[in-house]
Coordinates of N, CA and C and ligand atoms in Angstrom, one line a residue:
X1 N 8.5 24.6 -8.9 CA 9.8 25.0 -9.5 C 10.8 23.8 -9.4
X2 N 11.0 23.3 -8.2 CA 12.0 22.2 -8.0 C 11.4 21.0 -8.8
X3 N 10.1 20.8 -8.7 CA 9.5 19.6 -9.3 C 9.7 19.8 -10.9
X4 N 9.5 21.0 -11.4 CA 9.7 21.1 -12.8 C 11.1 20.8 -13.2
X5 N 12.1 21.4 -12.5 CA 13.5 21.2 -12.9 C 13.8 19.7 -12.8
X6 N 13.5 19.1 -11.7 CA 13.8 17.6 -11.6 C 13.2 16.8 -12.7
X7 N 11.9 17.2 -13.0 CA 11.3 16.4 -14.1 C 12.0 16.6 -15.4
X8 N 12.5 17.8 -15.6 CA 13.2 18.1 -16.9 C 14.5 17.3 -16.9
X9 N 15.2 17.3 -15.8 CA 16.4 16.5 -15.8 C 16.1 15.0 -16.1
X10 N 15.0 14.6 -15.5 CA 14.6 13.2 -15.7 C 14.1 12.9 -17.1
X11 N 14.1 14.0 -17.9 CA 13.6 13.8 -19.3 C 12.1 13.7 -19.4
X12 N 11.4 14.1 -18.4 CA 10.0 13.9 -18.5 C 9.2 15.1 -19.1
X13 N 9.9 16.2 -19.4 CA 9.1 17.3 -19.9 C 8.7 18.2 -18.7
X14 N 7.7 19.0 -19.0 CA 7.3 20.0 -17.9 C 6.0 19.6 -17.3
X15 N 6.0 19.7 -16.0 CA 4.8 19.3 -15.2 C 4.0 20.6 -15.0
X16 N 2.7 20.5 -15.3 CA 1.8 21.6 -15.1 C 1.6 21.8 -13.6
X17 N 2.0 23.0 -13.1 CA 1.9 23.2 -11.7 C 0.5 23.2 -11.1
X18 N -0.5 23.4 -12.0 CA -1.9 23.4 -11.5 C -2.5 22.0 -11.6
X19 N -1.8 21.1 -12.1 CA -2.3 19.7 -12.2 C -1.9 18.9 -11.0
X20 N -2.8 18.7 -10.0 CA -2.5 18.0 -8.8 C -2.2 16.6 -9.1
X21 N -2.8 16.0 -10.1 CA -2.5 14.6 -10.5 C -1.0 14.4 -10.8
X22 N -0.5 15.3 -11.7 CA 0.9 15.2 -12.1 C 1.8 15.4 -10.9
X23 N 1.5 16.4 -10.1 CA 2.4 16.7 -9.0 C 2.4 15.6 -8.0
X24 N 1.3 15.1 -7.6 CA 1.3 14.0 -6.6 C 1.8 12.7 -7.3
X25 N 1.7 12.5 -8.6 CA 2.3 11.3 -9.2 C 3.8 11.4 -9.2
X26 N 4.2 12.6 -9.5 CA 5.7 12.8 -9.5 C 6.3 12.6 -8.1
X27 N 5.6 13.1 -7.1 CA 6.1 12.9 -5.7 C 6.1 11.4 -5.4
X28 N 5.0 10.7 -5.8 CA 4.9 9.3 -5.6 C 6.0 8.6 -6.3
X29 N 6.3 9.0 -7.5 CA 7.4 8.4 -8.3 C 8.8 8.5 -7.5
X30 N 9.1 9.7 -7.1 CA 10.3 9.9 -6.4 C 10.4 9.1 -5.1
X31 N 9.3 9.1 -4.3 CA 9.2 8.4 -3.0 C 9.4 6.9 -3.3
X32 N 8.7 6.4 -4.3 CA 8.9 5.0 -4.6 C 10.3 4.6 -5.0
X33 N 10.8 5.5 -5.9 CA 12.2 5.2 -6.4 C 13.2 5.1 -5.2
X34 N 13.1 6.2 -4.4 CA 14.1 6.2 -3.2 C 13.9 5.0 -2.3
X35 N 12.6 4.7 -2.0 CA 12.4 3.7 -1.0 C 12.8 2.3 -1.6
X36 N 12.6 2.1 -2.9 CA 13.0 0.9 -3.5 C 14.5 0.7 -3.4
X37 N 15.2 1.8 -3.7 CA 16.7 1.7 -3.6 C 17.1 1.4 -2.2
X38 N 16.4 2.0 -1.2 CA 16.7 1.8 0.2 C 16.5 0.4 0.6
X39 N 15.3 -0.1 0.3 CA 15.0 -1.5 0.7 C 15.9 -2.5 0.0
X40 N 16.3 -2.2 -1.2 CA 17.1 -3.1 -2.0 C 18.5 -3.2 -1.3
X41 N 19.1 -2.0 -1.1 CA 20.5 -2.0 -0.6 C 20.6 -2.4 0.9
X42 N 19.5 -2.3 1.6 CA 19.5 -2.7 3.0 C 19.2 -4.2 3.2
X43 N 19.0 -4.9 2.1 CA 18.6 -6.3 2.2 C 19.6 -7.2 3.0
X44 N 20.8 -6.7 2.9 CA 21.9 -7.5 3.6 C 21.9 -7.2 5.1
X45 N 21.3 -6.1 5.5 CA 21.3 -5.7 7.0 C 20.2 -6.5 7.7
X46 N 19.2 -7.0 7.0 CA 18.2 -7.7 7.8 C 18.5 -9.2 7.9
X47 N 18.2 -9.8 9.1 CA 18.5 -11.2 9.3 C 17.8 -12.1 8.2
X48 N 18.4 -13.3 8.0 CA 18.0 -14.2 7.0 C 16.5 -14.5 7.1
X49 N 16.0 -14.6 8.3 CA 14.6 -14.9 8.6 C 13.6 -13.9 7.9
X50 N 14.0 -12.7 7.8 CA 13.2 -11.6 7.2 C 13.6 -11.2 5.8
X51 N 14.5 -12.0 5.2 CA 14.9 -11.6 3.8 C 13.8 -11.6 2.8
X52 N 12.9 -12.6 2.9 CA 11.8 -12.7 1.9 C 10.9 -11.5 2.1
X53 N 10.6 -11.2 3.3 CA 9.7 -10.0 3.6 C 10.4 -8.8 2.9
X54 N 11.7 -8.6 3.1 CA 12.3 -7.5 2.6 C 12.2 -7.4 1.0
X55 N 12.3 -8.6 0.4 CA 12.2 -8.7 -1.0 C 10.8 -8.3 -1.5
X56 N 9.8 -8.7 -0.7 CA 8.4 -8.4 -1.0 C 8.3 -6.9 -1.0
X57 N 8.9 -6.2 0.0 CA 8.9 -4.7 0.1 C 9.5 -4.1 -1.1
X58 N 10.6 -4.7 -1.6 CA 11.3 -4.2 -2.8 C 10.3 -4.3 -4.0
X59 N 9.6 -5.4 -4.1 CA 8.7 -5.6 -5.2 C 7.5 -4.6 -5.2
X60 N 7.0 -4.4 -4.0 CA 5.8 -3.5 -3.9 C 6.2 -2.1 -4.3
X61 N 7.3 -1.6 -3.8 CA 7.7 -0.2 -4.2 C 8.3 -0.2 -5.6
X62 N 9.0 -1.3 -6.0 CA 9.6 -1.3 -7.3 C 8.5 -1.2 -8.4
X63 N 7.5 -2.1 -8.3 CA 6.4 -2.1 -9.3 C 5.7 -0.7 -9.3
X64 N 5.6 -0.1 -8.1 CA 4.9 1.2 -8.0 C 5.8 2.3 -8.6
X65 N 7.1 2.1 -8.6 CA 7.9 3.1 -9.2 C 7.6 3.2 -10.7
X66 N 7.6 2.0 -11.3 CA 7.3 1.9 -12.7 C 5.9 2.4 -13.0
X67 N 5.0 2.0 -12.1 CA 3.6 2.5 -12.3 C 3.5 4.0 -12.3
X68 N 4.2 4.6 -11.3 CA 4.1 6.1 -11.2 C 4.8 6.8 -12.4
X69 N 5.8 6.1 -12.9 CA 6.5 6.7 -14.1 C 5.6 6.7 -15.3
X70 N 4.9 5.6 -15.5 CA 3.9 5.5 -16.6 C 2.8 6.5 -16.4
X71 N 2.3 6.6 -15.2 CA 1.1 7.5 -14.9 C 1.5 8.9 -15.1
X72 N 2.7 9.3 -14.7 CA 3.2 10.6 -14.9 C 3.2 11.0 -16.3
X73 N 3.7 10.2 -17.2 CA 3.7 10.5 -18.6 C 2.3 10.7 -19.1
X74 N 1.5 9.8 -18.7 CA 0.1 9.8 -19.1 C -0.6 11.1 -18.6
X75 N -0.3 11.5 -17.3 CA -0.8 12.7 -16.8 C -0.4 13.9 -17.6
X76 N 0.9 14.0 -18.0 CA 1.4 15.1 -18.6 C 0.8 15.3 -20.0
X77 N 0.5 14.2 -20.7 CA 0.0 14.4 -22.0 C -1.6 14.6 -22.0
X78 N -2.3 14.0 -21.0 CA -3.7 14.0 -21.1 C -4.3 14.8 -19.9
X79 N -3.5 15.1 -18.9 CA -4.0 15.8 -17.7 C -4.8 14.9 -16.8
X80 N -4.9 13.6 -17.2 CA -5.7 12.7 -16.4 C -4.9 11.5 -16.0
X81 N -5.6 10.6 -15.2 CA -4.9 9.3 -14.8 C -5.6 8.1 -15.3
X82 N -4.8 7.1 -15.7 CA -5.4 5.9 -16.3 C -6.0 5.0 -15.1
X83 N -7.3 4.9 -15.0 CA -7.9 4.2 -13.9 C -7.5 2.7 -13.9
X84 N -7.5 2.1 -15.1 CA -7.2 0.7 -15.2 C -5.8 0.3 -14.7
X85 N -4.9 1.2 -15.0 CA -3.5 1.0 -14.6 C -3.4 1.0 -13.1
X86 N -4.1 2.0 -12.5 CA -4.1 2.1 -11.0 C -4.6 0.8 -10.4
X87 N -5.7 0.3 -10.9 CA -6.3 -0.9 -10.3 C -5.4 -2.1 -10.5
X88 N -4.7 -2.1 -11.7 CA -3.8 -3.2 -12.0 C -2.7 -3.2 -11.0
X89 N -2.2 -2.0 -10.7 CA -1.1 -1.9 -9.7 C -1.6 -2.4 -8.3
X90 N -2.8 -2.0 -7.9 CA -3.4 -2.3 -6.6 C -3.6 -3.9 -6.5
X91 N -4.1 -4.5 -7.6 CA -4.3 -5.9 -7.6 C -3.0 -6.6 -7.1
X92 N -1.9 -6.2 -7.7 CA -0.6 -6.8 -7.5 C -0.1 -6.4 -6.1
X93 N -0.1 -5.1 -5.8 CA 0.5 -4.7 -4.6 C -0.3 -5.0 -3.3
X94 N -1.6 -4.9 -3.4 CA -2.4 -5.3 -2.2 C -2.3 -6.8 -1.9
X95 N -2.2 -7.6 -3.0 CA -1.9 -9.0 -2.7 C -0.6 -9.2 -2.0
X96 N 0.4 -8.5 -2.4 CA 1.7 -8.6 -1.8 C 1.7 -8.1 -0.4
X97 N 0.9 -7.1 -0.1 CA 0.7 -6.7 1.3 C 0.1 -7.8 2.2
X98 N -0.9 -8.5 1.6 CA -1.4 -9.7 2.3 C -0.3 -10.7 2.5
X99 N 0.5 -10.9 1.5 CA 1.7 -11.8 1.7 C 2.6 -11.4 2.9
X100 N 2.7 -10.1 3.0 CA 3.5 -9.6 4.1 C 2.9 -10.0 5.5
X101 N 1.6 -9.9 5.6 CA 1.0 -10.3 6.9 C 1.1 -11.8 7.1
X102 N 1.1 -12.5 6.0 CA 1.2 -14.0 6.1 C 2.7 -14.3 6.5
X103 N 3.6 -13.7 5.9 CA 5.0 -14.0 6.2 C 5.4 -13.7 7.6
X104 N 4.8 -12.6 8.1 CA 5.1 -12.1 9.5 C 4.6 -13.1 10.5
X105 N 3.4 -13.7 10.2 CA 2.8 -14.6 11.3 C 2.9 -16.1 10.9
X106 N 3.5 -16.4 9.8 CA 3.7 -17.8 9.4 C 4.5 -18.6 10.4
X107 N 5.6 -18.0 11.0 CA 6.3 -18.8 12.0 C 5.5 -19.2 13.2
X108 N 4.4 -18.4 13.5 CA 3.5 -18.8 14.6 C 2.3 -19.6 14.1
X109 N 2.2 -20.0 12.9 CA 1.2 -20.9 12.5 C 0.2 -20.4 11.5
X110 N 0.3 -19.2 10.9 CA -0.7 -18.8 9.9 C -0.6 -19.7 8.7
X111 N -1.8 -20.2 8.2 CA -1.8 -21.2 7.1 C -2.0 -20.4 5.8
X112 N -1.6 -21.1 4.7 CA -1.8 -20.5 3.3 C -3.2 -20.2 3.0
X113 N -4.2 -20.9 3.6 CA -5.6 -20.7 3.4 C -6.0 -19.3 3.8
X114 N -5.4 -18.8 4.9 CA -5.7 -17.5 5.4 C -5.2 -16.4 4.4
X115 N -4.0 -16.7 3.8 CA -3.5 -15.8 2.8 C -4.5 -15.8 1.6
X116 N -4.9 -17.0 1.2 CA -5.8 -17.1 0.1 C -7.1 -16.3 0.3
X117 N -7.6 -16.4 1.5 CA -8.9 -15.7 1.9 C -8.7 -14.2 1.8
X118 N -7.5 -13.7 2.3 CA -7.3 -12.3 2.3 C -7.1 -11.8 0.9
X119 N -6.4 -12.6 0.0 CA -6.3 -12.1 -1.4 C -7.6 -12.1 -2.1
X120 N -8.4 -13.1 -1.8 CA -9.7 -13.1 -2.4 C -10.5 -11.9 -2.0
X121 N -10.5 -11.6 -0.7 CA -11.2 -10.4 -0.2 C -10.7 -9.1 -0.9
X122 N -9.4 -9.0 -1.1 CA -8.9 -7.8 -1.7 C -9.3 -7.8 -3.2
X123 N -9.4 -8.9 -3.9 CA -9.8 -8.9 -5.3 C -11.3 -8.5 -5.3
X124 N -12.1 -8.9 -4.4 CA -13.5 -8.5 -4.4 C -13.6 -6.9 -4.1
X125 N -12.7 -6.5 -3.2 CA -12.7 -5.1 -2.8 C -12.3 -4.2 -4.1
X126 N -11.3 -4.7 -4.8 CA -10.8 -4.0 -5.9 C -11.7 -4.1 -7.2
X127 N -12.2 -5.3 -7.4 CA -13.1 -5.4 -8.6 C -14.3 -4.6 -8.5
X128 N -15.0 -4.6 -7.4 CA -16.2 -3.9 -7.2 C -15.9 -2.4 -7.2
X129 N -14.8 -2.0 -6.6 CA -14.4 -0.6 -6.7 C -14.1 -0.1 -8.1
X130 N -13.5 -1.0 -8.9 CA -13.2 -0.7 -10.3 C -14.5 -0.5 -11.1
X131 N -15.5 -1.4 -10.9 CA -16.7 -1.3 -11.6 C -17.4 0.1 -11.3
X132 N -17.4 0.4 -9.9 CA -18.0 1.7 -9.5 C -17.3 2.9 -10.1
X133 N -16.1 2.8 -10.4 CA -15.3 4.0 -10.9 C -15.4 4.1 -12.4
X134 N -15.8 3.0 -13.1 CA -15.7 3.0 -14.5 C -17.0 2.6 -15.2
X135 N -17.3 1.3 -15.3 CA -18.5 1.0 -16.2 C -19.8 1.3 -15.5
X136 N -19.9 1.4 -14.2 CA -21.2 1.6 -13.6 C -21.1 2.8 -12.6
X137 N -20.6 3.9 -13.1 CA -20.3 5.0 -12.2 C -21.6 5.6 -11.6
X138 N -22.8 5.4 -12.2 CA -24.0 5.9 -11.6 C -24.3 5.2 -10.3
X139 N -23.9 4.0 -10.2 CA -24.2 3.2 -9.0 C -23.0 3.1 -8.1
X140 N -22.1 4.1 -8.1 CA -20.8 4.0 -7.4 C -21.0 3.8 -5.9
X141 N -22.1 4.4 -5.3 CA -22.3 4.2 -3.9 C -22.5 2.7 -3.5
X142 N -23.3 2.1 -4.3 CA -23.6 0.6 -4.0 C -22.3 -0.2 -4.2
X143 N -21.5 0.1 -5.3 CA -20.3 -0.6 -5.5 C -19.3 -0.4 -4.4
X144 N -19.3 0.9 -3.9 CA -18.4 1.3 -2.9 C -18.7 0.5 -1.6
X145 N -20.0 0.3 -1.3 CA -20.4 -0.4 -0.1 C -20.0 -1.9 -0.3
X146 N -20.2 -2.5 -1.5 CA -19.8 -3.9 -1.7 C -18.3 -4.0 -1.5
X147 N -17.6 -3.0 -2.0 CA -16.1 -3.1 -1.9 C -15.7 -3.0 -0.4
X148 N -16.4 -2.3 0.4 CA -16.0 -2.1 1.8 C -16.1 -3.4 2.5
X149 N -17.0 -4.4 2.1 CA -17.0 -5.7 2.7 C -15.7 -6.4 2.6
X150 N -15.1 -6.3 1.4 CA -13.8 -6.9 1.2 C -12.8 -6.3 2.1
X151 N -12.8 -4.9 2.2 CA -11.9 -4.2 3.0 C -12.1 -4.6 4.5
X152 N -13.3 -4.7 5.0 CA -13.6 -5.0 6.4 C -13.1 -6.5 6.7
X153 N -13.2 -7.3 5.7 CA -12.7 -8.7 5.9 C -11.2 -8.7 6.2
X154 N -10.5 -7.9 5.4 CA -9.0 -7.8 5.7 C -8.7 -7.3 7.1
X155 N -9.5 -6.2 7.4 CA -9.3 -5.6 8.8 C -9.6 -6.7 9.8
X156 N -10.7 -7.4 9.6 CA -11.1 -8.5 10.5 C -10.0 -9.5 10.8
X157 N -9.4 -9.9 9.7 CA -8.3 -10.9 9.8 C -7.1 -10.4 10.7
X158 N -6.8 -9.1 10.5 CA -5.7 -8.5 11.1 C -6.0 -8.2 12.6
X159 N -7.2 -7.8 12.9 CA -7.6 -7.4 14.2 C -8.2 -8.5 15.1
X160 N -8.8 -9.5 14.5 CA -9.4 -10.5 15.3 C -9.3 -11.9 14.7
X161 N -8.9 -12.1 13.4 CA -8.8 -13.4 12.8 C -7.5 -14.1 13.0
X162 N -7.1 -14.9 12.0 CA -5.9 -15.7 12.1 C -4.6 -14.9 12.3
X163 N -4.6 -13.8 11.5 CA -3.4 -13.0 11.6 C -3.2 -12.4 13.0
X164 N -4.3 -11.9 13.6 CA -4.3 -11.5 15.0 C -3.8 -12.6 15.9
X165 N -4.5 -13.7 15.8 CA -4.3 -14.8 16.7 C -2.8 -15.3 16.7
X166 N -2.3 -15.4 15.5 CA -0.9 -15.9 15.4 C 0.2 -14.8 15.7
X167 N -0.2 -13.6 15.7 CA 0.8 -12.6 16.2 C 0.7 -12.4 17.7
X168 N -0.5 -12.6 18.2 CA -0.7 -12.5 19.7 C 0.2 -13.5 20.4
X169 N 0.3 -14.7 19.8 CA 1.1 -15.8 20.4 C 2.6 -15.5 20.4
X170 N 3.0 -14.6 19.5 CA 4.4 -14.4 19.3 C 5.1 -13.9 20.6
X171 N 6.3 -14.4 20.8 CA 7.0 -13.9 22.0 C 7.9 -12.7 21.7
X172 N 7.8 -12.3 20.4 CA 8.7 -11.2 20.0 C 8.0 -9.8 20.2
X173 N 8.5 -9.0 21.1 CA 8.0 -7.7 21.3 C 8.1 -6.8 20.0
X174 N 9.2 -7.1 19.3 CA 9.4 -6.4 18.0 C 8.3 -6.6 17.0
X175 N 7.9 -7.9 16.9 CA 6.8 -8.3 16.0 C 5.5 -7.7 16.5
X176 N 5.2 -7.7 17.8 CA 4.0 -7.1 18.3 C 3.9 -5.6 18.0
X177 N 5.1 -5.0 18.2 CA 5.1 -3.5 17.9 C 4.9 -3.3 16.4
X178 N 5.5 -4.1 15.5 CA 5.3 -3.9 14.1 C 3.8 -4.1 13.8
X179 N 3.1 -5.1 14.4 CA 1.7 -5.3 14.1 C 0.9 -4.1 14.5
X180 N 1.3 -3.5 15.6 CA 0.6 -2.3 16.1 C 0.6 -1.2 15.0
X181 N 1.8 -1.0 14.4 CA 1.9 0.0 13.4 C 1.2 -0.4 12.1
X182 N 1.2 -1.7 11.8 CA 0.6 -2.1 10.5 C -1.0 -2.0 10.7
X183 N -1.5 -2.2 11.9 CA -2.9 -2.0 12.1 C -3.3 -0.6 11.9
X184 N -2.4 0.4 12.3 CA -2.7 1.8 12.1 C -2.7 2.0 10.6
X185 N -1.8 1.5 9.9 CA -1.7 1.7 8.4 C -2.9 1.1 7.7
X186 N -3.4 -0.1 8.0 CA -4.5 -0.6 7.3 C -5.8 0.0 7.7
X187 N -5.9 0.7 8.8 CA -7.2 1.4 9.1 C -7.1 2.8 8.7
X188 N -6.2 3.6 9.3 CA -6.1 5.0 8.9 C -5.5 5.2 7.5
X189 N -4.4 4.6 7.2 CA -3.7 4.8 5.9 C -4.6 4.3 4.8
X190 N -5.2 3.1 4.9 CA -6.0 2.6 3.8 C -7.4 3.3 3.7
X191 N -7.8 4.0 4.8 CA -9.1 4.7 4.7 C -9.1 5.9 3.8
X192 N -7.9 6.3 3.4 CA -7.8 7.4 2.5 C -8.4 7.0 1.1
X193 N -8.3 5.7 0.8 CA -8.8 5.3 -0.5 C -10.3 5.5 -0.6
X194 N -11.1 4.9 0.3 CA -12.5 5.1 0.2 C -12.9 6.5 0.4
X195 N -12.1 7.3 1.1 CA -12.5 8.8 1.2 C -12.3 9.4 -0.2
X196 N -11.2 9.1 -0.9 CA -11.0 9.6 -2.2 C -12.1 9.2 -3.2
X197 N -12.5 7.9 -3.0 CA -13.6 7.3 -3.9 C -14.9 8.1 -3.7
X198 N -15.1 8.7 -2.5 CA -16.4 9.4 -2.2 C -16.5 10.7 -3.0
X199 N -15.4 11.1 -3.8 CA -15.5 12.3 -4.6 C -16.3 12.0 -5.9
X200 N -16.5 10.7 -6.2 CA -17.2 10.3 -7.4 C -18.6 11.0 -7.5
X201 N -19.1 11.2 -8.6 CA -20.4 11.9 -8.8 C -21.5 11.3 -7.9
X202 N -22.3 12.1 -7.2 CA -23.4 11.6 -6.4 C -23.0 11.1 -5.0
X203 N -21.7 10.9 -4.8 CA -21.2 10.3 -3.5 C -21.0 11.5 -2.5
X204 N -20.7 11.1 -1.3 CA -20.7 12.0 -0.2 C -19.8 13.3 -0.3
X205 N -18.6 13.1 -1.0 CA -17.7 14.3 -1.1 C -17.7 14.9 -2.5
X206 N -18.7 14.6 -3.3 CA -18.7 15.0 -4.7 C -18.8 16.6 -4.8
X207 N -19.4 17.2 -3.8 CA -19.5 18.6 -3.8 C -18.4 19.4 -3.2
X208 N -17.5 18.6 -2.4 CA -16.4 19.2 -1.7 C -15.2 19.3 -2.6
X209 N -14.9 18.2 -3.4 CA -13.7 18.2 -4.2 C -14.1 18.1 -5.7
X210 N -13.2 18.5 -6.6 CA -13.4 18.2 -8.0 C -13.1 16.7 -8.2
X211 N -13.8 16.2 -9.2 CA -13.7 14.7 -9.4 C -12.2 14.3 -9.7
X212 N -11.5 15.1 -10.5 CA -10.1 14.6 -10.8 C -9.1 14.7 -9.7
X213 N -9.6 15.2 -8.5 CA -8.7 15.2 -7.3 C -8.6 13.8 -6.7
X214 N -9.5 13.0 -7.1 CA -9.5 11.6 -6.6 C -8.1 11.0 -6.6
X215 N -7.4 11.3 -7.7 CA -6.1 10.6 -7.9 C -5.0 11.2 -7.0
X216 N -5.2 12.4 -6.6 CA -4.2 12.9 -5.6 C -4.4 12.2 -4.3
X217 N -5.6 11.9 -3.9 CA -5.9 11.1 -2.7 C -5.2 9.7 -2.8
X218 N -5.4 9.1 -4.0 CA -4.9 7.7 -4.2 C -3.3 7.8 -4.2
X219 N -2.8 8.8 -4.9 CA -1.3 8.9 -5.0 C -0.7 9.1 -3.6
X220 N -1.3 9.9 -2.8 CA -0.7 10.2 -1.5 C -0.9 8.9 -0.6
X221 N -2.0 8.3 -0.7 CA -2.3 7.1 0.1 C -1.3 6.0 -0.3
X222 N -1.0 5.9 -1.6 CA -0.1 4.8 -2.1 C 1.3 5.1 -1.5
X223 N 1.8 6.3 -1.5 CA 3.1 6.6 -0.9 C 3.1 6.3 0.5
X224 N 2.1 6.7 1.3 CA 2.1 6.4 2.7 C 2.1 4.9 3.0
X225 N 1.2 4.2 2.3 CA 1.0 2.8 2.7 C 2.0 1.9 2.2
X226 N 2.4 2.0 0.9 CA 3.4 1.1 0.4 C 4.8 1.3 1.1
X227 N 5.2 2.5 1.2 CA 6.5 2.7 1.9 C 6.4 2.4 3.4
X228 N 5.2 2.8 4.0 CA 5.0 2.6 5.4 C 5.2 1.1 5.8
X229 N 4.5 0.3 5.0 CA 4.6 -1.2 5.3 C 6.0 -1.7 5.3
X230 N 6.7 -1.3 4.2 CA 8.1 -1.7 4.1 C 9.0 -1.2 5.3
X231 N 8.7 0.0 5.7 CA 9.6 0.6 6.8 C 9.3 -0.1 8.1
X232 N 8.0 -0.4 8.4 CA 7.6 -1.0 9.6 C 8.3 -2.4 9.7
X233 N 8.3 -3.1 8.6 CA 8.8 -4.5 8.6 C 10.4 -4.4 8.7
X234 N 10.9 -3.5 8.0 CA 12.4 -3.3 8.0 C 12.8 -2.9 9.5
X235 N 12.1 -2.0 10.1 CA 12.5 -1.6 11.5 C 12.4 -2.7 12.4
X236 N 11.4 -3.6 12.2 CA 11.3 -4.7 13.1 C 12.5 -5.7 13.0
X237 N 12.8 -5.9 11.7 CA 13.9 -6.9 11.5 C 15.2 -6.3 12.0
X238 N 15.5 -5.0 11.9 CA 16.7 -4.4 12.4 C 16.7 -4.4 14.0
X239 N 15.5 -4.1 14.6 CA 15.4 -4.2 16.0 C 15.8 -5.5 16.6
X240 N 15.3 -6.6 15.9 CA 15.6 -8.0 16.3 C 17.0 -8.3 16.2
X241 N 17.7 -7.8 15.1 CA 19.1 -8.1 14.9 C 19.9 -7.5 16.1
X242 N 19.6 -6.2 16.4 CA 20.3 -5.5 17.4 C 20.2 -6.2 18.7
X243 N 19.0 -6.7 19.0 CA 18.8 -7.4 20.3 C 19.7 -8.7 20.4
X244 N 19.8 -9.4 19.3 CA 20.6 -10.7 19.3 C 22.1 -10.3 19.4
X245 N 22.5 -9.3 18.6 CA 23.9 -9.0 18.7 C 24.3 -8.6 20.1
X246 N 23.4 -7.8 20.8 CA 23.7 -7.4 22.2 C 23.8 -8.6 23.1
X247 N 22.8 -9.6 22.9 CA 22.8 -10.8 23.7 C 24.2 -11.5 23.6
X248 N 24.7 -11.6 22.3 CA 26.0 -12.3 22.1 C 27.1 -11.6 22.8
X249 N 27.1 -10.3 22.8 CA 28.2 -9.5 23.5 C 28.2 -9.8 25.0
X250 N 27.0 -9.9 25.6 CA 26.9 -10.2 27.0 C 27.2 -11.6 27.4
X251 N 27.1 -12.5 26.4 CA 27.2 -13.9 26.7 C 28.7 -14.3 27.1
Ligands
LIG1 C1 -1.0 -0.1 -2.3 C2 -2.3 0.0 -2.5 C3 -3.3 -0.1 -1.5 C4 -2.9 -0.5 -0.1 C5 -4.7 0.0 -1.9 C6 -5.7 -0.1 -1.2 C7 -7.0 0.2 -1.7 C8 -8.2 0.2 -0.9 C9 -8.2 -0.1 0.6 C10 -9.4 0.6 -1.6 C11 -10.6 0.5 -1.0 C12 -11.9 0.9 -1.6 C13 -13.0 0.9 -0.8 C14 -12.9 0.3 0.6 C15 -14.4 1.3 -1.2 C16 -14.4 2.2 -2.4 C17 -13.5 1.6 -3.5 C18 -12.1 1.4 -3.1 C19 -11.5 0.4 -4.0 C20 -11.3 2.7 -3.3

């Protein structure tokens, strides 16, 4: 009901209440819109050191706002989601999430080559996933496994590779706490995507869910992960600022 009214005010027409894709896209759209506004207007509250990271957060949710707006229109006219658009959005936003890890640990020595390797791994993850969902859907299990190697590489970098090593050396308890939450996001939060993918025909969950529910999984995962990353980094920046201003008062 509320969703319908809001969508009408937004000039989007009426959302079919039985269409999970439209409903989760609309929720994604609102969540991305609000968080983009939030990250944008809060950019002056974060210290200079973290301004670039804050801008990257704005880009991630900003692009996804536009993405969800387009998808919602598509959903409402066809009842379906455009797969290519989803993957195009991921190519861009997952790369930016890798940039976030790089920026966080760059002051402690992470090199651009690490960023390059992480982006390469995400491209492999996404390209193989795309093939499994579109042109070679019969072999989606094999493509899903191939894709998981890219995913595991990113997890490896964060838990044991350069990103881990250069955050471990950090003296900032705020940064270490942020890394702790980001680790939860890239393992639990990101695992929603391969779980959704398993709804594809012949895959593990194909008998549990209807195939077009896959997009509800992806839409919910996008909201959790893209906004979650931004919030963790924002909170870290604010916590650091508070500490310094306290130190100044006591000096
Ligand atoms: C903002 C978008 C994000 C964080 C997207 C992340 C996407 C994944 C982690 C996708 C992973 C996949 C697998 C690990 C195997 C099956 C195919 C994918 C592409 C769904």
